[in-house]
Amino acid sequence: MDTYETLNEVLVKLFNDIMAIEEKAIIIDEFKDITNNDMHVIEAIGRDGSKSMSTVAKALSVTVGTLTIAINNLVKKGYVNRERSEKDRRVVLISLTEKGKRAFGHHRKFHEDMIEATIQGLDPEETEVLVHSLTNLKEFFRNYGK
């Protein structure tokens, strides 16, 4: 198998498996009431204080309306707090509850373990090449179809 075929096989298999594997790894009993997409909303909100709905929507590349649906569900399930800004009542701020922060930490740990497994056994130069290659791939996807 040549390099092209090997890379194609690895990337296709990786893309097909990654969401299913991540969901199995991060949606444990404590967080069984949310989806993988919910977990990514929680990740976009982050642990560090409140963010506006528009900021989180932009980070996720979704509309505020789409995010509102996800936030409504996460508020009902106890993962997210929602409040109006004191400075500008038109602005809705969202933050994680303690339960949301635990989910965030669990998700973060999965990603840390994934990165460790990826770079295990690589020397600094190999790691640099990997980062460069994956950055190129990210740019391809970001610009694809524009």
XYZ file of C-alpha atoms in Angstrom:
146
model
C 0.000 0.000 0.000
C 1.465 3.385 -0.928
C 1.486 6.489 1.261
C -1.632 7.979 -0.347
C -3.674 4.816 0.194
C -2.405 4.412 3.753
C -3.218 8.015 4.691
C -6.622 7.781 3.042
C -7.448 4.582 4.920
C -6.248 5.990 8.260
C -8.090 9.310 7.876
C -11.356 7.767 6.671
C -11.322 5.212 9.490
C -10.404 7.885 12.028
C -13.213 10.218 10.938
C -15.729 7.391 10.928
C -14.739 6.217 14.406
C -13.937 9.378 16.305
C -17.464 10.557 17.179
C -18.639 7.101 18.226
C -15.525 6.470 20.302
C -15.690 9.901 21.927
C -19.348 9.441 22.788
C -18.687 6.070 24.424
C -15.752 7.521 26.359
C -17.372 10.709 27.633
C -21.048 9.867 28.055
C -20.756 7.864 31.260
C -23.518 7.177 33.813
C -23.193 10.589 35.470
C -23.672 12.333 32.117
C -25.964 9.838 30.357
C -28.684 12.469 29.952
C -26.703 14.515 27.413
C -25.367 13.946 23.924
C -21.911 14.328 22.457
C -23.103 17.596 20.871
C -24.254 18.807 24.303
C -20.784 18.021 25.628
C -19.261 20.183 22.903
C -21.573 23.052 23.871
C -20.393 22.628 27.464
C -16.790 22.692 26.235
C -17.429 25.903 24.263
C -18.904 27.596 27.340
C -15.869 26.611 29.404
C -15.198 26.868 33.123
C -14.059 30.470 33.245
C -17.090 32.612 34.006
C -19.981 33.643 31.814
C -20.022 34.000 28.047
C -22.615 35.563 25.808
C -24.801 33.361 23.668
C -23.414 35.006 20.516
C -19.817 34.290 21.570
C -20.544 30.604 22.149
C -22.620 30.330 18.958
C -19.757 31.805 16.954
C -17.253 29.405 18.544
C -19.480 26.473 17.555
C -20.281 27.881 14.096
C -24.028 27.742 14.747
C -26.771 30.348 14.919
C -27.887 31.792 18.239
C -31.287 30.189 17.575
C -29.729 26.742 17.215
C -27.663 27.289 20.351
C -30.770 28.419 22.261
C -32.372 25.007 21.743
C -29.298 23.233 23.109
C -28.991 25.668 26.039
C -32.674 25.236 26.962
C -32.091 21.489 27.291
C -28.839 21.916 29.229
C -30.482 24.371 31.644
C -33.346 21.908 32.274
C -30.829 19.124 32.941
C -28.808 21.243 35.355
C -25.598 21.731 33.356
C -25.896 25.421 32.435
C -27.005 28.667 34.092
C -28.560 31.421 31.984
C -28.966 35.055 33.026
C -29.303 38.516 31.525
C -26.309 40.829 31.572
C -26.501 43.568 34.173
C -24.780 45.969 31.741
C -27.028 45.240 28.752
C -30.286 43.387 29.422
C -30.461 42.323 25.755
C -27.396 40.115 26.244
C -27.926 36.594 27.581
C -24.980 35.155 29.511
C -24.431 31.455 30.025
C -22.140 29.641 32.431
C -21.653 26.127 33.726
C -23.207 24.832 36.922
C -21.154 22.559 39.188
C -22.565 19.578 37.268
C -21.582 21.273 34.004
C -18.079 21.868 35.318
C -17.752 18.172 36.193
C -18.867 17.248 32.669
C -16.372 19.762 31.242
C -13.542 18.228 33.308
C -14.472 14.716 32.222
C -14.507 15.770 28.561
C -11.208 17.638 28.953
C -9.600 14.501 30.456
C -10.669 12.443 27.434
C -9.030 14.982 25.114
C -5.839 15.060 27.209
C -5.639 11.260 27.089
C -6.226 11.333 23.310
C -3.388 13.837 22.804
C -1.045 11.837 25.040
C -1.766 8.678 23.045
C -1.185 10.576 19.793
C 2.254 11.918 20.676
C 3.450 8.973 22.753
C 6.807 7.804 21.430
C 7.318 10.813 19.153
C 10.383 12.975 19.479
C 9.982 16.780 19.372
C 10.702 16.973 15.636
C 8.124 14.279 14.843
C 5.591 16.053 17.049
C 6.235 19.291 15.158
C 5.663 17.548 11.818
C 2.441 15.999 13.126
C 1.168 19.369 14.356
C 2.045 20.950 11.001
C 0.263 18.164 9.081
C -2.867 18.319 11.218
C -2.921 22.119 10.945
C -2.853 21.738 7.151
C -5.768 19.310 7.384
C -7.718 21.690 9.628
C -7.187 24.498 7.107
C -8.353 22.228 4.273
C -11.621 21.552 6.105
C -12.090 25.161 7.136
C -11.703 26.373 3.572
C -13.385 23.476 1.769
C -16.316 24.611 -0.333
C -15.804 28.326 0.264
